[in-house]
mmCIF file of C-alpha atoms in Angstrom:
data_model
loop_
_atom_site.group_PDB
_atom_site.id
_atom_site.type_symbol
_atom_site.label_atom_id
_atom_site.label_comp_id
_atom_site.label_asym_id
_atom_site.label_seq_id
_atom_site.Cartn_x
_atom_site.Cartn_y
_atom_site.Cartn_z
ATOM 1 C CA MET A 146 16.083 59.288 42.012
ATOM 2 C CA LYS A 147 18.860 59.289 44.632
ATOM 3 C CA LYS A 148 22.145 57.269 44.037
ATOM 4 C CA SER A 149 22.764 57.326 47.603
ATOM 5 C CA VAL A 150 20.900 56.689 50.881
ATOM 6 C CA LYS A 151 23.106 59.170 52.592
ATOM 7 C CA GLY A 152 21.124 61.527 54.544
ATOM 8 C CA ALA A 153 17.753 60.465 53.153
ATOM 9 C CA LEU A 154 17.662 57.802 55.876
ATOM 10 C CA ALA A 155 16.928 60.258 58.606
ATOM 11 C CA ILE A 156 13.500 61.207 57.190
ATOM 12 C CA ALA A 157 11.708 58.606 59.235
ATOM 13 C CA ALA A 158 10.323 60.457 62.131
ATOM 14 C CA GLY A 159 9.634 58.973 65.606
ATOM 15 C CA LEU A 160 12.357 56.230 65.167
ATOM 16 C CA VAL A 161 13.513 54.419 68.227
ATOM 17 C CA GLY A 162 16.507 52.998 66.483
ATOM 18 C CA LEU A 163 18.366 54.186 63.444
ATOM 19 C CA PHE A 164 21.525 52.736 62.170
ATOM 20 C CA VAL A 165 23.014 54.087 59.125
ATOM 21 C CA GLY A 166 26.044 52.331 57.469
ATOM 22 C CA GLY A 167 25.590 53.170 53.834
ATOM 23 C CA GLY A 168 25.687 49.234 53.348
ATOM 24 C CA VAL A 169 28.965 49.117 55.524
ATOM 25 C CA THR A 170 27.593 48.166 58.881
ATOM 26 C CA ALA A 171 24.567 48.106 60.821
ATOM 27 C CA GLN A 172 25.347 47.370 64.429
ATOM 28 C CA ALA A 173 21.722 47.295 66.062
ATOM 29 C CA THR A 174 20.856 47.475 69.634
ATOM 30 C CA THR A 175 17.676 46.081 71.125
ATOM 31 C CA LEU A 176 14.482 47.718 69.770
ATOM 32 C CA PRO A 177 11.358 47.566 71.744
ATOM 33 C CA GLY A 178 9.088 44.653 71.090
ATOM 34 C CA THR A 179 11.705 42.746 68.891
ATOM 35 C CA ALA A 180 12.960 40.016 71.205
ATOM 36 C CA LYS A 181 10.421 37.408 70.180
ATOM 37 C CA SER A 182 9.083 39.124 67.107
ATOM 38 C CA ALA A 183 9.312 38.274 63.279
ATOM 39 C CA TYR A 184 11.960 40.803 62.681
ATOM 40 C CA LEU A 185 15.691 40.616 62.293
ATOM 41 C CA ARG A 186 17.564 43.113 64.554
ATOM 42 C CA ASN A 187 21.331 42.228 65.038
ATOM 43 C CA THR A 188 23.138 42.219 61.613
ATOM 44 C CA THR A 189 26.552 42.329 60.019
ATOM 45 C CA GLY A 190 25.377 44.971 57.510
ATOM 46 C CA TYR A 191 24.420 42.398 54.777
ATOM 47 C CA VAL A 192 21.580 40.016 54.109
ATOM 48 C CA ARG A 193 20.429 37.588 51.642
ATOM 49 C CA LEU A 194 16.889 37.440 50.195
ATOM 50 C CA LYS A 195 14.755 34.404 50.897
ATOM 51 C CA LYS A 196 12.410 35.208 48.162
ATOM 52 C CA THR A 197 12.534 37.291 44.945
ATOM 53 C CA MET A 198 11.142 40.873 45.766
ATOM 54 C CA TYR A 199 11.350 44.584 45.404
ATOM 55 C CA VAL A 200 13.563 46.324 48.009
ATOM 56 C CA GLY A 201 13.814 49.846 46.851
ATOM 57 C CA ILE A 202 16.278 49.436 44.154
ATOM 58 C CA TYR A 203 15.828 50.896 40.667
ATOM 59 C CA GLN A 204 17.880 50.161 37.425
ATOM 60 C CA LYS A 205 18.347 52.025 34.443
ATOM 61 C CA SER A 206 17.363 50.308 31.152
ATOM 62 C CA GLY A 207 17.823 52.508 28.027
ATOM 63 C CA LYS A 208 16.430 55.851 28.850
ATOM 64 C CA LYS A 209 14.195 54.414 31.537
ATOM 65 C CA THR A 210 14.605 53.644 35.218
ATOM 66 C CA LYS A 211 12.507 50.884 36.557
ATOM 67 C CA PRO A 212 12.025 48.972 39.866
ATOM 68 C CA LEU A 213 14.602 46.068 40.147
ATOM 69 C CA LEU A 214 13.213 42.777 41.323
ATOM 70 C CA LYS A 215 16.055 41.222 43.428
ATOM 71 C CA LYS A 216 16.246 37.494 43.163
ATOM 72 C CA LYS A 217 16.123 34.920 45.827
ATOM 73 C CA GLY A 218 19.687 34.405 47.331
ATOM 74 C CA SER A 219 20.600 37.997 46.280
ATOM 75 C CA LEU A 220 23.153 39.801 48.702
ATOM 76 C CA LEU A 221 22.096 43.258 49.857
ATOM 77 C CA ALA A 222 23.761 45.900 51.956
ATOM 78 C CA ILE A 223 21.659 47.482 54.719
ATOM 79 C CA GLY A 224 21.445 51.340 54.393
ATOM 80 C CA GLY A 225 19.419 51.804 57.533
ATOM 81 C CA ILE A 226 17.269 50.192 60.193
ATOM 82 C CA GLY A 227 14.433 51.653 62.330
ATOM 83 C CA GLY A 228 11.230 51.432 64.012
ATOM 84 C CA ALA A 229 8.496 53.727 65.424
ATOM 85 C CA GLN A 230 6.347 53.330 68.347
ATOM 86 C CA ALA A 231 3.251 54.213 66.345
ATOM 87 C CA ASP A 232 4.070 51.461 63.762
ATOM 88 C CA LYS A 233 3.271 48.059 65.217
ATOM 89 C CA ASP A 234 2.045 44.724 63.795
ATOM 90 C CA LYS A 235 -0.929 42.655 65.002
ATOM 91 C CA ALA A 236 1.148 40.922 67.638
ATOM 92 C CA GLY A 237 1.937 44.321 69.204
ATOM 93 C CA ASN A 238 5.702 44.405 68.045
ATOM 94 C CA ILE A 239 7.127 47.420 66.617
ATOM 95 C CA VAL A 240 7.584 46.743 62.878
ATOM 96 C CA ILE A 241 11.287 46.974 62.165
ATOM 97 C CA ARG A 242 11.830 48.472 58.658
ATOM 98 C CA ALA A 243 15.027 48.740 56.537
ATOM 99 C CA ALA A 244 16.517 50.414 53.404
ATOM 100 C CA PHE A 245 18.699 48.590 51.086
ATOM 101 C CA THR A 246 21.415 49.045 48.489
ATOM 102 C CA SER A 247 23.394 46.757 46.218
ATOM 103 C CA GLY A 248 26.476 47.528 48.059
ATOM 104 C CA ALA A 249 29.718 48.079 46.434
ATOM 105 C CA VAL A 250 29.394 45.994 43.190
ATOM 106 C CA HIS A 251 31.436 46.732 40.049
ATOM 107 C CA TYR A 252 31.199 49.979 38.398
ATOM 108 C CA GLN A 253 29.382 49.050 35.183
ATOM 109 C CA ARG A 254 26.657 47.603 37.165
ATOM 110 C CA LEU A 255 26.676 50.302 39.997
ATOM 111 C CA LYS A 256 26.222 53.182 37.458
ATOM 112 C CA LYS A 257 22.837 51.934 36.347
ATOM 113 C CA LEU A 258 21.389 51.586 39.890
ATOM 114 C CA SER A 259 19.555 54.067 42.155
ATOM 115 C CA TYR A 260 17.845 53.925 45.541
ATOM 116 C CA ASN A 261 14.731 55.306 46.988
ATOM 117 C CA GLY A 262 16.536 55.813 50.206
ATOM 118 C CA LYS A 263 13.556 55.007 52.567
ATOM 119 C CA ILE A 264 13.439 52.966 55.597
ATOM 120 C CA SER A 265 10.230 51.244 54.394
ATOM 121 C CA ILE A 266 10.835 47.505 53.848
ATOM 122 C CA PRO A 267 9.593 45.275 56.834
ATOM 123 C CA PHE A 268 12.788 43.662 58.029
ATOM 124 C CA THR A 269 11.190 39.992 58.485
ATOM 125 C CA LYS A 270 13.038 36.952 59.204
ATOM 126 C CA ALA A 271 10.749 35.427 56.500
ATOM 127 C CA HIS A 272 12.233 37.503 53.724
ATOM 128 C CA PHE A 273 15.712 38.034 54.938
ATOM 129 C CA LYS A 274 18.666 36.193 56.625
ATOM 130 C CA THR A 275 21.842 37.713 57.798
ATOM 131 C CA ALA A 276 24.901 37.333 55.654
ATOM 132 C CA THR A 277 28.475 37.423 56.549
ATOM 133 C CA LEU A 278 31.242 38.318 54.001
ATOM 134 C CA LYS A 279 33.484 35.294 53.791
ATOM 135 C CA ALA A 280 36.449 37.622 52.618
ATOM 136 C CA PRO A 281 36.662 40.374 55.082
ATOM 137 C CA VAL A 282 38.827 42.518 52.616
ATOM 138 C CA ARG A 283 35.769 42.851 50.212
ATOM 139 C CA THR A 284 34.926 46.687 49.831
ATOM 140 C CA LEU A 285 38.098 47.864 51.754
ATOM 141 C CA LEU A 286 39.936 50.569 49.898
ATOM 142 C CA PHE A 287 43.539 49.603 49.797
ATOM 143 C CA ARG A 288 45.761 52.565 49.520
ATOM 144 C CA LYS A 289 49.394 52.257 48.368
ATOM 145 C CA GLY A 290 51.878 53.220 51.178
ATOM 146 C CA THR A 291 52.528 52.941 54.751
ATOM 147 C CA GLY A 292 49.875 55.341 55.926
ATOM 148 C CA PHE A 293 48.346 58.801 55.448
ATOM 149 C CA GLU A 294 50.869 61.531 54.519
ATOM 150 C CA THR A 295 50.708 65.128 53.585
ATOM 151 C CA ASN A 296 52.859 67.726 52.017
ATOM 152 C CA GLU A 297 52.758 71.581 51.611
ATOM 153 C CA MET A 298 49.746 70.973 49.197
ATOM 154 C CA GLY A 299 47.705 68.960 51.705
ATOM 155 C CA LEU A 300 46.827 65.292 51.819
ATOM 156 C CA ILE A 301 48.673 63.047 49.489
ATOM 157 C CA THR A 302 46.261 60.660 47.673
ATOM 158 C CA PRO A 303 48.025 57.646 46.486
ATOM 159 C CA ALA A 304 46.909 55.003 44.006
ATOM 160 C CA ALA A 305 44.248 52.453 45.487
ATOM 161 C CA PHE A 306 42.130 49.391 44.565
ATOM 162 C CA TYR A 307 39.388 47.289 46.048
ATOM 163 C CA LEU A 308 37.674 44.133 45.616
ATOM 164 C CA THR A 309 33.951 44.425 44.935
ATOM 165 C CA LEU A 310 31.076 42.352 46.424
ATOM 166 C CA ASP A 311 30.475 40.787 42.990
ATOM 167 C CA ASN A 312 34.197 39.635 42.544
ATOM 168 C CA TYR A 313 35.922 42.485 40.562
ATOM 169 C CA LEU A 314 39.212 44.133 41.222
ATOM 170 C CA GLN A 315 39.091 47.823 40.478
ATOM 171 C CA ALA A 316 42.129 50.019 40.558
ATOM 172 C CA TYR A 317 42.506 53.662 40.658
ATOM 173 C CA SER A 318 45.491 55.813 39.858
ATOM 174 C CA ALA A 319 46.681 58.510 42.087
ATOM 175 C CA SER A 320 45.171 61.173 39.800
ATOM 176 C CA ALA A 321 41.806 59.285 39.972
ATOM 177 C CA MET A 322 42.078 59.175 43.718
ATOM 178 C CA ALA A 323 42.664 62.798 43.881
ATOM 179 C CA LYS A 324 39.405 63.236 42.036
ATOM 180 C CA PHE A 325 37.203 60.777 43.968
ATOM 181 C CA SER A 326 38.604 60.824 47.468
ATOM 182 C CA PRO A 327 40.646 64.000 47.986
ATOM 183 C CA SER A 328 39.832 63.983 51.855
ATOM 184 C CA GLY A 329 40.696 60.319 52.293
ATOM 185 C CA SER A 330 37.554 59.892 54.383
ATOM 186 C CA GLU A 331 36.576 56.664 52.617
ATOM 187 C CA GLY A 332 37.993 53.489 54.089
ATOM 188 C CA ARG A 333 35.309 51.106 52.797
ATOM 189 C CA LEU A 334 33.388 51.501 49.756
ATOM 190 C CA ALA A 335 29.509 51.435 49.593
ATOM 191 C CA ALA A 336 26.915 51.766 46.799
ATOM 192 C CA TYR A 337 27.126 55.618 46.725
ATOM 193 C CA GLU A 338 30.791 55.670 45.605
ATOM 194 C CA VAL A 339 30.240 55.339 41.836
ATOM 195 C CA TRP A 340 33.872 55.562 40.893
ATOM 196 C CA LYS A 341 34.844 54.695 37.314
ATOM 197 C CA PRO A 342 38.159 52.648 37.770
ATOM 198 C CA THR A 343 41.326 53.241 36.022
ATOM 199 C CA SER A 344 41.537 49.555 35.302
ATOM 200 C CA ALA A 345 39.566 46.468 36.381
ATOM 201 C CA VAL A 346 39.384 42.672 35.951
ATOM 202 C CA LYS A 347 36.897 39.890 36.886
ATOM 203 C CA VAL A 348 38.235 37.681 39.736
ATOM 204 C CA SER A 349 38.072 33.914 39.342
ATOM 205 C CA LYS A 350 38.644 32.887 42.947
ATOM 206 C CA VAL A 351 38.869 34.346 46.404
ATOM 207 C CA THR A 352 40.284 32.243 49.402
ATOM 208 C CA VAL A 353 40.780 33.215 52.954
ATOM 209 C CA LYS A 354 43.204 31.696 55.553
ATOM 210 C CA GLY A 355 43.549 33.434 58.720
ATOM 211 C CA ARG A 356 44.684 37.005 58.031
ATOM 212 C CA THR A 357 45.621 36.177 54.454
ATOM 213 C CA THR A 358 43.350 36.568 51.617
ATOM 214 C CA THR A 359 44.372 35.190 48.046
ATOM 215 C CA ILE A 360 42.711 36.698 44.966
ATOM 216 C CA ASP A 361 43.281 34.798 41.611
ATOM 217 C CA TYR A 362 42.449 36.450 38.122
ATOM 218 C CA ARG A 363 43.241 36.047 34.453
ATOM 219 C CA GLN A 364 44.689 39.403 33.472
ATOM 220 C CA PRO A 365 47.064 41.733 35.204
ATOM 221 C CA VAL A 366 45.620 44.928 36.478
ATOM 222 C CA ALA A 367 47.430 48.185 35.749
ATOM 223 C CA GLY A 368 49.016 49.870 38.628
ATOM 224 C CA MET A 369 48.777 46.897 40.975
ATOM 225 C CA PRO A 370 51.545 44.387 42.210
ATOM 226 C CA ASN A 371 50.361 41.558 40.010
ATOM 227 C CA LYS A 372 52.105 38.280 40.500
ATOM 228 C CA LYS A 373 51.996 35.823 37.559
ATOM 229 C CA VAL A 374 51.377 32.337 38.539
ATOM 230 C CA ALA A 375 50.987 30.964 35.122
ATOM 231 C CA LYS A 376 49.532 31.833 31.651
ATOM 232 C CA HIS A 377 46.468 33.748 32.033
ATOM 233 C CA HIS A 378 46.705 33.332 35.922
ATOM 234 C CA TYR A 379 47.582 36.206 38.216
ATOM 235 C CA ARG A 380 47.431 36.508 42.024
ATOM 236 C CA LEU A 381 47.221 39.047 44.853
ATOM 237 C CA THR A 382 48.102 37.823 48.268
ATOM 238 C CA ILE A 383 46.890 40.180 50.880
ATOM 239 C CA LYS A 384 48.244 39.914 54.481
ATOM 240 C CA ASP A 385 46.682 41.819 57.425
ATOM 241 C CA LEU A 386 49.661 42.825 59.571
ATOM 242 C CA ASN A 387 47.364 43.353 62.448
ATOM 243 C CA GLN A 388 48.761 46.818 63.201
ATOM 244 C CA LYS A 389 46.537 49.927 63.681
ATOM 245 C CA HIS A 390 47.699 53.588 63.859
ATOM 246 C CA SER A 391 46.284 56.891 64.580
ATOM 247 C CA GLN A 392 47.695 60.359 63.874
ATOM 248 C CA SER A 393 46.556 63.940 63.969
ATOM 249 C CA PHE A 394 47.220 66.174 61.025
ATOM 250 C CA PHE A 395 47.035 69.883 59.996
ATOM 251 C CA PRO A 396 47.623 71.821 63.273
ATOM 252 C CA VAL A 397 45.332 74.905 63.888
ATOM 253 C CA ASP A 398 46.266 76.839 66.837
ATOM 254 C CA ASP A 399 46.179 74.478 69.862
ATOM 255 C CA THR A 400 44.553 71.657 68.068
ATOM 256 C CA TYR A 401 44.352 69.561 64.829
ATOM 257 C CA ASP A 402 41.863 69.613 61.987
ATOM 258 C CA SER A 403 42.095 66.041 60.909
ATOM 259 C CA GLN A 404 42.566 62.803 62.535
ATOM 260 C CA GLY A 405 43.785 59.762 60.446
ATOM 261 C CA THR A 406 43.426 56.123 61.508
ATOM 262 C CA TRP A 407 44.529 53.232 59.435
ATOM 263 C CA ASN A 408 45.665 49.448 59.478
ATOM 264 C CA ASP A 409 48.644 48.020 57.904
ATOM 265 C CA TYR A 410 48.608 45.292 55.087
ATOM 266 C CA THR A 411 51.035 43.925 52.502
ATOM 267 C CA VAL A 412 49.890 43.088 48.970
ATOM 268 C CA ASN A 413 52.354 40.737 47.292
ATOM 269 C CA GLY A 414 54.918 42.067 49.697
ATOM 270 C CA LYS A 415 54.273 45.861 48.837
ATOM 271 C CA ARG A 416 52.886 48.001 51.554
ATOM 272 C CA TYR A 417 49.396 49.197 51.633
ATOM 273 C CA TYR A 418 47.108 50.537 54.269
ATOM 274 C CA VAL A 419 43.192 50.796 54.821
ATOM 275 C CA GLY A 420 41.777 53.679 56.914
ATOM 276 C CA SER A 421 39.888 56.913 56.837
ATOM 277 C CA MET A 422 40.523 60.615 57.618
ATOM 278 C CA GLU A 423 38.221 62.460 59.805
ATOM 279 C CA ASN A 424 38.143 66.055 58.803
ATOM 280 C CA GLY A 425 36.982 69.281 60.372
ATOM 281 C CA LEU A 426 37.557 68.530 63.890
ATOM 282 C CA ASP A 427 36.645 71.094 66.540
#
């Protein structure tokens, strides 16, 4: 059973549209026959279920792995969307199908899940509705510092953290990040990043006002700039500085091997950044 839908989504031959985001984004263009059909097409990368059903997700229970019935109202991340000319419904519309994952939920839950990786579930308006994350910082990987940096050994991997879809703060030490993300390619976490956190805590409240997100929780998280508000009450205030950067790294002859892009944030006044490194450039 695959932990990830990475790569597996390309198996549907004859697709007229395929949008792979690993649960991150799925920006669809118009597919033939969908304009007045029963299928969703333009999404944010997440949907909620309108009924309890099986959507290609499995869960380990003891030594067995069983199909997981997702309950009505469950949030799902879209792994891929597609439609084939030969696959039409009775009204003559191309059947738009999708693959789903849990998205970046907390580690203890995520490690028990796996996915069939197939674009096979009819993406109907009767069963799914588009969902938008109220807190845009969710699943973003916040790295400590002002941007990507290198030394004589290569890319520096600082400590990092992220807010899961199901309200956990998961923090990772620099040594953990060197193990899980040595290339720096992850800017947003998805279901296939099953990373055991160095420390974690359940979040009690998340509020958003403009470019500022406030996260409240009961216990301090090791390695993070926790602010104590009261007894058993800590807070992170994340501010989006609305500043984007791009820089080339690792020169090879007349070109560069890597390109880093990132956005600036402050977390309780400390500098953090969110971005990704594209490696192996021609």
